[in-house]
Coordinates of C-alpha atoms and ligand atoms in Angstrom, one line a residue:
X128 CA 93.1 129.0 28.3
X129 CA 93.8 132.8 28.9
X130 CA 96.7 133.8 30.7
X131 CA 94.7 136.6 32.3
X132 CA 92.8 137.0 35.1
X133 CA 89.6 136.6 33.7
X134 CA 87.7 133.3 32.3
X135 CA 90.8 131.5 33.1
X136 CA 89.0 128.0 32.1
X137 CA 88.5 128.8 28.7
X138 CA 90.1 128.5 25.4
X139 CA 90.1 132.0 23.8
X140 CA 91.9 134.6 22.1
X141 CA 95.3 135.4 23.3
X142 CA 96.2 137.6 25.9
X143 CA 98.9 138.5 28.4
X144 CA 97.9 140.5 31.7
X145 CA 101.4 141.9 31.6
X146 CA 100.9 143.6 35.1
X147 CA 100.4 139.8 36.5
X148 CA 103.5 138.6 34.9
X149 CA 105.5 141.5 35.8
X150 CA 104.5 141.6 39.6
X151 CA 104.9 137.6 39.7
X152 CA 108.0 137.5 37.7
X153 CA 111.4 136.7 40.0
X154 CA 113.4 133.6 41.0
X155 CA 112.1 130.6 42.3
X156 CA 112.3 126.8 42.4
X157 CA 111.1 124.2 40.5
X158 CA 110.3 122.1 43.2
X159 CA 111.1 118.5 42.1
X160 CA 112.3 118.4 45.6
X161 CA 111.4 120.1 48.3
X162 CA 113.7 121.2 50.4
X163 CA 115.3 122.0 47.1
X164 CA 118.7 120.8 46.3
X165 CA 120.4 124.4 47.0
X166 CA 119.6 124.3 50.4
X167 CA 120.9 120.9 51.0
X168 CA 124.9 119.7 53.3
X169 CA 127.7 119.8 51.1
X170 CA 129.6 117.4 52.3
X171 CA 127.8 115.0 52.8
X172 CA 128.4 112.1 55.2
X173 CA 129.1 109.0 53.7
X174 CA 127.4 107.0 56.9
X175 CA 124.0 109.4 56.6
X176 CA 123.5 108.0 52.7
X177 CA 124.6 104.7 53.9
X178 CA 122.1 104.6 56.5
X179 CA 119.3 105.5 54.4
X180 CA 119.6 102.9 51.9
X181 CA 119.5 100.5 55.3
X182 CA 116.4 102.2 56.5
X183 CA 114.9 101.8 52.5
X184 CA 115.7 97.7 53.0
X185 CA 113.4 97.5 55.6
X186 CA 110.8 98.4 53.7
X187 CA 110.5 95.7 51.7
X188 CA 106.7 95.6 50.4
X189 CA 107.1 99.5 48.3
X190 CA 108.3 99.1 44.8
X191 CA 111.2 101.4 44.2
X192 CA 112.1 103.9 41.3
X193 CA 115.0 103.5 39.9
X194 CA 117.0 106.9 37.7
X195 CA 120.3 106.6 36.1
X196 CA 122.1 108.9 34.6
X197 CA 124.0 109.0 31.2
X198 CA 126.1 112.3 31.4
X199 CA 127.5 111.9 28.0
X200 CA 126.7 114.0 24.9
X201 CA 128.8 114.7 21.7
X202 CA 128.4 118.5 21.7
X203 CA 127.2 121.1 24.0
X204 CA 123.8 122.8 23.4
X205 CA 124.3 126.2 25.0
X206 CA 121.1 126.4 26.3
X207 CA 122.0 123.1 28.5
X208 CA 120.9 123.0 32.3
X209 CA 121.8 119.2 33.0
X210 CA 125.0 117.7 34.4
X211 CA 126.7 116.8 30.9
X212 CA 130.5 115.7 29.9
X213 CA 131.1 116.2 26.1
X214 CA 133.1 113.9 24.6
X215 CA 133.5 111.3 21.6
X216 CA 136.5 109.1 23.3
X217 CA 134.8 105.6 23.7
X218 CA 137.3 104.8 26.7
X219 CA 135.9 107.8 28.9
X220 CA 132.4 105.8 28.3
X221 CA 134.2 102.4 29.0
X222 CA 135.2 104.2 32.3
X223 CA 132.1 105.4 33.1
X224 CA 130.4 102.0 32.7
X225 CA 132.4 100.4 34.9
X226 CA 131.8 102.7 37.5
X227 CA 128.3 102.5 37.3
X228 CA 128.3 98.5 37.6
X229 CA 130.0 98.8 40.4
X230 CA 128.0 102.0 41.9
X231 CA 124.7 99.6 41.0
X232 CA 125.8 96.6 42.8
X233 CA 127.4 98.6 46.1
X234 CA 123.7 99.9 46.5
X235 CA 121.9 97.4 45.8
X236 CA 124.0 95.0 48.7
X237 CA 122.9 97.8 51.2
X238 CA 119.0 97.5 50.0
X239 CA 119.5 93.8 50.8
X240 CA 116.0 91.9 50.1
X241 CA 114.6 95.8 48.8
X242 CA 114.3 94.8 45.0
X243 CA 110.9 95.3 43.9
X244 CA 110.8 98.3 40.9
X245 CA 107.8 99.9 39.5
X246 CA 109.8 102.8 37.5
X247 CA 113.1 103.1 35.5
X248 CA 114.2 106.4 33.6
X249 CA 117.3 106.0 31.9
X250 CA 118.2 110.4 31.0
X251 CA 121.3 112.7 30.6
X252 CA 123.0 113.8 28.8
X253 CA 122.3 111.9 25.8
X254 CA 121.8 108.3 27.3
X255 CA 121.6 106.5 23.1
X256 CA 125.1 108.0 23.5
X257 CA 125.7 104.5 23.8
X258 CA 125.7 102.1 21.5
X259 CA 123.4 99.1 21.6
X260 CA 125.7 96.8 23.0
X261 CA 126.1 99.5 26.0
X262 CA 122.5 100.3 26.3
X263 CA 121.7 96.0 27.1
X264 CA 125.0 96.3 29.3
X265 CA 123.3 99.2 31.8
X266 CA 119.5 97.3 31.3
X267 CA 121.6 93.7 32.0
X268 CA 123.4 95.4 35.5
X269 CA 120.0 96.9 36.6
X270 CA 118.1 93.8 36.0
X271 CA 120.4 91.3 37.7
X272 CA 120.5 93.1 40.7
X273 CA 116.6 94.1 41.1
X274 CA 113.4 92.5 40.1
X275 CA 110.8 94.9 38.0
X276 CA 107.4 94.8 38.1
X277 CA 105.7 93.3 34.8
X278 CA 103.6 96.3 34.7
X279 CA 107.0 98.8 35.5
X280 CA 106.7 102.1 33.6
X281 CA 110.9 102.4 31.7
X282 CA 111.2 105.3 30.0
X283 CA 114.3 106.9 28.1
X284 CA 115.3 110.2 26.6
X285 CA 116.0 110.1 23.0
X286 CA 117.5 113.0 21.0
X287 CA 116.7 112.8 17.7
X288 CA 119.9 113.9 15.7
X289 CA 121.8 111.3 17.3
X290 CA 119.6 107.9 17.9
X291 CA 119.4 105.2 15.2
X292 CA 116.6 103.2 14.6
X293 CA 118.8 100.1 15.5
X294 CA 118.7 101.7 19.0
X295 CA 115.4 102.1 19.5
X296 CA 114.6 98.3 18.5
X297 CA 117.3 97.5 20.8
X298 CA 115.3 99.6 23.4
X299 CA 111.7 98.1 22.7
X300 CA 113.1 94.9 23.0
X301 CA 114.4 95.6 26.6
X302 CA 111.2 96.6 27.4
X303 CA 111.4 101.1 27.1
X304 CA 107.7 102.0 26.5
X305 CA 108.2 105.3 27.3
X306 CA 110.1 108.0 24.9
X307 CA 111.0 111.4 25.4
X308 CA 112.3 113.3 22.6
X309 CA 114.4 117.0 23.1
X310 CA 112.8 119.1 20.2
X311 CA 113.3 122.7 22.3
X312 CA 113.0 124.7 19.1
X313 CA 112.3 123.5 15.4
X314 CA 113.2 127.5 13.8
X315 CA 116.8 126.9 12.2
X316 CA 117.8 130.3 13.6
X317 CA 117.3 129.8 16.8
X318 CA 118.9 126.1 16.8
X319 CA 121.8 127.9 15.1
X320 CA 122.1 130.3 18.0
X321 CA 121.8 127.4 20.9
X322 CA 124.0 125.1 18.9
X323 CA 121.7 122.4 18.2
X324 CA 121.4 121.1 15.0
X325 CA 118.0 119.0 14.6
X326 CA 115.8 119.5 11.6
X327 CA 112.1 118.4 11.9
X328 CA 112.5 115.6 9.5
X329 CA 114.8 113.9 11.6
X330 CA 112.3 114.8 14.5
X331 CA 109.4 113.0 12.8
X332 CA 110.8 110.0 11.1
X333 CA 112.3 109.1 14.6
X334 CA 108.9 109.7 16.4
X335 CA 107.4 107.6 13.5
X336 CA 109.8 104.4 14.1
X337 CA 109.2 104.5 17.8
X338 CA 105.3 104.7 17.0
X339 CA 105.7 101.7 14.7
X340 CA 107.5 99.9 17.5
X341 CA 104.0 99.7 19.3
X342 CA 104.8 102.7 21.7
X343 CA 102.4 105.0 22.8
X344 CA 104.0 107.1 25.1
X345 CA 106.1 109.6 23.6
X346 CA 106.9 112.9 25.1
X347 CA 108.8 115.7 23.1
X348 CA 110.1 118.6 25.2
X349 CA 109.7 122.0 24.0
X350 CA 111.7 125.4 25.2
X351 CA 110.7 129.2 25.6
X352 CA 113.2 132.2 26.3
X353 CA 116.0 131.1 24.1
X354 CA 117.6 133.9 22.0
X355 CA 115.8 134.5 18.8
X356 CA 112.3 133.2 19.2
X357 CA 109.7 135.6 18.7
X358 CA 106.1 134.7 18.8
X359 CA 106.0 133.9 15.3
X360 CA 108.8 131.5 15.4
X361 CA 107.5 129.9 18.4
X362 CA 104.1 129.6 16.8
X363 CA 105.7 127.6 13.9
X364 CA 107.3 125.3 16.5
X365 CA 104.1 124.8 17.9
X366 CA 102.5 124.1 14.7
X367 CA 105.2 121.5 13.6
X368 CA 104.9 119.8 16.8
X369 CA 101.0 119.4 16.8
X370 CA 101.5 117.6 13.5
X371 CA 103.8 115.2 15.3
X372 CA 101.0 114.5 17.7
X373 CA 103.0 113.3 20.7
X374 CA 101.1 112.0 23.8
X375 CA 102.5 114.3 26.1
X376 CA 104.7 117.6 26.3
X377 CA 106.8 119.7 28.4
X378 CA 107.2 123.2 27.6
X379 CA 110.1 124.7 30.1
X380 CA 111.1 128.0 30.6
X381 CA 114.7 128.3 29.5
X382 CA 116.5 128.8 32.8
X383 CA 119.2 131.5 32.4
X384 CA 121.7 130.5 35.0
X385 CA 125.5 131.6 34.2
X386 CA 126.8 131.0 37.7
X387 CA 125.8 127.5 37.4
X388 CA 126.5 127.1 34.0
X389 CA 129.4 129.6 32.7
X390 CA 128.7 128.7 29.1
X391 CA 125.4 129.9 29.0
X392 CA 127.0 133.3 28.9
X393 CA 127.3 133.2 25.4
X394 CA 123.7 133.3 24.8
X395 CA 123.8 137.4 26.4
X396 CA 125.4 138.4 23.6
X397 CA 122.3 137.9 21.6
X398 CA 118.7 139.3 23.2
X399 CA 117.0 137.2 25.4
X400 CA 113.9 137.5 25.4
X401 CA 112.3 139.2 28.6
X402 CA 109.6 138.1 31.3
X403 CA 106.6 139.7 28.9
X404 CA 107.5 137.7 25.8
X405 CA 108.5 134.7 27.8
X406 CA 104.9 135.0 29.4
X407 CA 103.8 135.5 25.5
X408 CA 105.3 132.6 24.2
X409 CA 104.0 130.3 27.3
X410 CA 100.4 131.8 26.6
X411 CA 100.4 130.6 22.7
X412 CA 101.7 127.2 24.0
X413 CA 98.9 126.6 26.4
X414 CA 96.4 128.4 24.0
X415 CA 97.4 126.3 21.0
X416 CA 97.5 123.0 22.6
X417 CA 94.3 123.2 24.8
X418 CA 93.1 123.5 21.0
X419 CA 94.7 120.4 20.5
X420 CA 93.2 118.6 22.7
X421 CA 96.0 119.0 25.7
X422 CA 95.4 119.6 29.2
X423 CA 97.4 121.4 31.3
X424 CA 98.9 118.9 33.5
X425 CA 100.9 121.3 36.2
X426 CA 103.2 123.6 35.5
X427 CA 104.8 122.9 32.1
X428 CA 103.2 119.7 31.6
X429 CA 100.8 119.2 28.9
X430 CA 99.4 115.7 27.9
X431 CA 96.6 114.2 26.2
X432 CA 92.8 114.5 27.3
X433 CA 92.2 110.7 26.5
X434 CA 96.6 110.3 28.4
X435 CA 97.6 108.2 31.8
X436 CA 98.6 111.8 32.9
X437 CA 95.5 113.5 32.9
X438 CA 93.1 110.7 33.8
X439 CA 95.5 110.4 36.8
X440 CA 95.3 114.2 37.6
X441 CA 91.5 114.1 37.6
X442 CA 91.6 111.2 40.0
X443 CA 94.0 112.4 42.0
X444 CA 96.6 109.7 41.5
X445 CA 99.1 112.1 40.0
X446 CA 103.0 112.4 41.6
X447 CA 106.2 114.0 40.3
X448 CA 109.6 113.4 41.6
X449 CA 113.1 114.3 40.1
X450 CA 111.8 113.2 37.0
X451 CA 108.6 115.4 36.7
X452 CA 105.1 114.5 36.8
X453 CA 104.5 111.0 36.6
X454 CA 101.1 108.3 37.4
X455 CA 103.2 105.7 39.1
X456 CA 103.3 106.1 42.8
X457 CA 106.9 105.0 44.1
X458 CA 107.4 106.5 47.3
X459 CA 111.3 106.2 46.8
X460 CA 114.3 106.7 44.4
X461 CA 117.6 104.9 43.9
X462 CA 119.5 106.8 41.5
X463 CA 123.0 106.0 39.4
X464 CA 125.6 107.7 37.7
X465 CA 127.1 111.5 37.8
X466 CA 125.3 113.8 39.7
X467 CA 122.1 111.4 40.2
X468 CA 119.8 112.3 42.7
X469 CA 117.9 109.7 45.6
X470 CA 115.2 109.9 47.9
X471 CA 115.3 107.0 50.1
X472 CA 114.7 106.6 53.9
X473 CA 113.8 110.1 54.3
X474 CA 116.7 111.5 53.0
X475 CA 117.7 113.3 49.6
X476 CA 121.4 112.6 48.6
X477 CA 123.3 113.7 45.1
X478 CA 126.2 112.3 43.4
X479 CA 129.6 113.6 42.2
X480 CA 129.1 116.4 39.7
X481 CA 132.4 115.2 37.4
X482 CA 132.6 111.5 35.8
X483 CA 136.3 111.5 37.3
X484 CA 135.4 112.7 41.0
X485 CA 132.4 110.0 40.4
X486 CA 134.9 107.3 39.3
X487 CA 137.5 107.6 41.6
X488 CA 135.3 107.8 44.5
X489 CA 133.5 104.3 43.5
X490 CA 137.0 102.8 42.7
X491 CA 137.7 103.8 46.7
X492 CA 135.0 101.6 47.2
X493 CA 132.7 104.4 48.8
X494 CA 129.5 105.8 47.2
X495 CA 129.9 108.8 45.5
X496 CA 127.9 111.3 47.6
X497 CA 128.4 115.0 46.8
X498 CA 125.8 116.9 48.9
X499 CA 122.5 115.7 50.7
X500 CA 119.8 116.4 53.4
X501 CA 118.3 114.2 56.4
X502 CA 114.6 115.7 55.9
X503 CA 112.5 116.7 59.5
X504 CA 109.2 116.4 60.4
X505 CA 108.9 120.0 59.3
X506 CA 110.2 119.2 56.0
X507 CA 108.6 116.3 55.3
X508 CA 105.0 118.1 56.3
X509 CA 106.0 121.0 53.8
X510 CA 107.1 119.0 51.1
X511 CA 103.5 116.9 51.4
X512 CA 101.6 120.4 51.4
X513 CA 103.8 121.3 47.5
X514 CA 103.1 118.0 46.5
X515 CA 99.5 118.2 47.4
X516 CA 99.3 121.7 45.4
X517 CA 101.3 120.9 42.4
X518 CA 99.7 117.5 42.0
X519 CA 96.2 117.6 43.6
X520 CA 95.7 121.6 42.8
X521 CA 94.4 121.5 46.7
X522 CA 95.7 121.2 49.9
X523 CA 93.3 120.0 52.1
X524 CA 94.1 120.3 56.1
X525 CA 91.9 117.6 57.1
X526 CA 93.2 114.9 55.0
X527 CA 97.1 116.9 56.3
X528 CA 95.8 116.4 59.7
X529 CA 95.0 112.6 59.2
X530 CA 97.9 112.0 57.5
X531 CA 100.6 113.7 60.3
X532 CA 98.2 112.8 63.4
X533 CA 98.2 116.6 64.2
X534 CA 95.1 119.0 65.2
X535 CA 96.9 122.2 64.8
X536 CA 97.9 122.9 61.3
X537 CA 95.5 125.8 60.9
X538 CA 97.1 128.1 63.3
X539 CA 100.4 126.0 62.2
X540 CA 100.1 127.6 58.7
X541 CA 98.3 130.9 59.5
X542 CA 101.3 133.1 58.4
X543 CA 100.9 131.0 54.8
X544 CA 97.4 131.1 54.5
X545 CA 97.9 135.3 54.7
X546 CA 100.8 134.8 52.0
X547 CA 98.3 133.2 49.7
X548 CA 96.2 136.1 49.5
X549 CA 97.8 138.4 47.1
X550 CA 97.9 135.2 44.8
X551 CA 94.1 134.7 45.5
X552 CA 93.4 138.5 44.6
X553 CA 95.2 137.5 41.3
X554 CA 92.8 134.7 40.6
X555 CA 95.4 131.9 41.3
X556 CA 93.7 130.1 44.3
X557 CA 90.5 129.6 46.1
X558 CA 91.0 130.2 50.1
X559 CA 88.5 128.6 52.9
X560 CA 89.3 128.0 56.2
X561 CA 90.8 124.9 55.8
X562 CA 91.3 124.3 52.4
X563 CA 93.1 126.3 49.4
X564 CA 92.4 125.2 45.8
X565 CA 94.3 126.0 42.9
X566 CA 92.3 127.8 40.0
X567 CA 92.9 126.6 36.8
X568 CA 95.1 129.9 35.9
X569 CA 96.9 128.8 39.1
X570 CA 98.5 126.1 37.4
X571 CA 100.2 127.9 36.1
X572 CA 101.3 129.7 38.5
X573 CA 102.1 126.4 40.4
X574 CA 105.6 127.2 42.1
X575 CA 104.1 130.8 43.5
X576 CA 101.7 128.4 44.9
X577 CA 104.6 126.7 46.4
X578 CA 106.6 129.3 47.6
X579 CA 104.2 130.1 49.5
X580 CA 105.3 127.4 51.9
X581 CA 109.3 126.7 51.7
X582 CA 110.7 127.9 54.7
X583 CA 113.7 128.2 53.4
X584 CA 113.3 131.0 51.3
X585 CA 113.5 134.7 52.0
X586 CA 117.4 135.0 51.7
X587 CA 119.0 137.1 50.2
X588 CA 120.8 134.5 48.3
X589 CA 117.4 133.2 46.5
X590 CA 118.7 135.4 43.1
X591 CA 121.5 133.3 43.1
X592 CA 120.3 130.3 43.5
X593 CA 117.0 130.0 41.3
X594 CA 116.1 130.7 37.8
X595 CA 113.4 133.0 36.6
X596 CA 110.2 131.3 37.6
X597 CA 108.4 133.6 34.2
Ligands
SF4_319 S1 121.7 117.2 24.3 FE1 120.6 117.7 26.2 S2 122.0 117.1 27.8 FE2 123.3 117.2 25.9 S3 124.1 119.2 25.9 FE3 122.2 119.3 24.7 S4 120.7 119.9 26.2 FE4 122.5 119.3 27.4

């Protein structure tokens, strides 16, 4: 696939319409949520998250997804955008634990006879930060209190420097069938310059073990944008990782935000690359795998031809949530641990940012809510349209207008459909009167798309909120 305007469908020789990515280049969201998390009450009322749960128990016949989240990692990659504590003190784990026990069994009392799970994602942090013993503990808390499907999708992130074989056998056995690895970069320069140490080897041999553990679902993660890449570098990443062969990938734009993340700082003092090269690097990356055999899911997403993932996007069974794109449709999430994030009964709600606000708060006997939104009608209507684009590439307002029971949402979304225009000059979308579809460059091109449509943005804050969306 060409990242031009021209043949966008197929394969070819490289090329970057640099007056595209510089004229589309700015912040944006990601849009695992819509509204998106900045936008959301901090405080939060402990009654609104309360209530939420309550309305969730009602519905007792939807499976839920369940996320919880390790925070802990022994040293700090510099490129890091997730809530992380680093530490090597066993009791600060012990804490945590604890904590989490009792965080799992306060929520599940208020879901009552809600049980049912379809999906579990155990991330971070570095969740084989625990040891085996610790990783059975969290599996043993979640499974006494809910009841998973036998055909439940659980899925872990691994990093490879750290995890043992003994932990993955301890993982197959409590049923993980999904792995996703952190690879980001495999060039020792650049590792050296985002303070991650991680050779290939390591990379492969764990990849290997979890393939000979019958697995075959294995993601690895790739990153673009980091400080010493350079097209050939990030070519020989790509080429080590096509020899690993992994089922599916994710190729994220490194997201530069110091006012978030203070430490990230240190990476200015080395040249980042800029929106051209970034564009460059995402160009070989779609270009290389498409030769792979890889389709381009959404976004960064990549998996398989012959992958769940795709065969879901062509049927239009595809979904993503906090945890990306995914096949499984689980209308709601309970999530666990520092900083987790839940969508249930029509709210979004986040944890405590710190383990020790997180801990105290849950030995208070409260949850530990940090910020979260009630959604509207409005929002709830929006978020459907973004969903509908970045997993269905079309938006549709007949099957909108089923859905809400409304007969309006043409002139309702007239000031969007004339937003969309510049983007369908560009080759992103198709435009009828009642439909848009997204052209295959659109996808990626997926949170313009979206944009499109969040009323929230427009602020003059949006710089200092989002990261670059190029
Ligand atoms: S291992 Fe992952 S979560 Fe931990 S510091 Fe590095 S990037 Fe962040």
């Amino acid at each position: 696939m060409k990242f031009t305007r021209d043949e966008p469908s197929i394969p070819s020789r490289f090329s970057v319409d640099e007056a595209l990515v510089l004229k589309l280049s700015g912040p944006g969201p990601r849009y695992t949520s819509y509204p998106t998390t900045p936008v959301w009450e901090e405080p939060f009322c402990q009654q609104e998250a309360v209530g939420a749960l309550r309305r969730a128990a009602a519905v007792t016949t939807e499976p839920l997804a369940l996320y919880v989240h390790i925070p802990f990692c022994s040293r700090l990659c510099l490129y890091c955008g997730c809530n992380v504590e680093i530490t090597r003190r066993q009791d600060r784990v012990n804490r945590f634990l604890d904590a989490l026990e009792r965080e799992i069994s306060m929520v599940a009392t208020h879901l009552g006879e809600r049980r049912g799970v379809s999906q579990l994602h155990l991330g971070g942090g570095t969740p084989t930060h625990l040891s085996c013993d610790e990783l059975r503990r969290v599996r043993t808390a979640l499974t006494r209190r809910f009841e998973f499907d036998a055909r439940a999708e659980i899925s872990i992130e691994v990093h490879p420097h750290v995890t043992t074989r003994d932990q993955i056998d301890t993982l197959t056995d409590l049923g993980f069938d999904r792995f996703s690895m952190g690879v980001q970069d495999t060039d020792p320069r650049v590792q050296a310059l985002v303070h991650r140490d991680q050779t290939i080897e390591e990379t492969t041999a764990l990849f290997d073990h979890i393939r000979s553990r019958g697995v075959d679902s294995i993601n690895i993660d790739l990153m673009y944008g980091l400080p010493g890449q350079t097209e050939a570098t990030f070519l020989k990443t790509l080429d080590d990782v096509k020899r690993i062969r992994p089922d599916r990938l994710a190729v994220y734009a490194y997201a530069h935000v110091p006012w978030l993340k203070p430490f990230q700082k240190a990476l200015e003092q080395h040249k980042l690359p800029d929106a051209i090269l970034r564009a460059r690097l995402f160009a070989h990356a779609v270009e290389q795998l498409s030769l792979q055999g890889y389709e381009v899911i959404g976004m960064d997403h990549f998996a398989l031809r012959e992958d769940r993932l795709n065969r879901a996007l062509l049927d239009g069974r595809l979904y993503r949530n906090f945890m990306g794109y995914t096949d499984q449709r689980a209308g709601e999430m309970v999530s666990f641990g520092m900083s987790a994030i839940s969508d249930v009964g029509g709210t979004f709600y986040q944890n405590e940012h710190s383990t020790k606000a997180y801990e105290k708060v849950i030995k208070d006997g409260r949850l530990p809510i940090l910020r979260g939104l009630r959604r509207s009608a409005e929002d709830d209507l929006r978020r459907e349209v973004i969903q509908s684009l970045m997993c269905r590439m079309r938006l549709d307002l007949d099957v909108l207008e089923a859905w809400t029971g409304r007969n309006d949402l043409s002139q309702h979304f007239a000031r969007e459909w004339e937003a969309l225009k510049p983007l369908e000059r560009e080759g992103l979308c198709q435009i009828e009167e009642r439909c848009v579809t997204v052209l295959p460059l659109g996808r990626l091109f997926l949170r313009h798309l979206a944009m499109a449509f969040d009323s929230y943005l427009g602020g003059r804050s949006d710089g200092a909120r989002y990261s670059q969306t190029l």
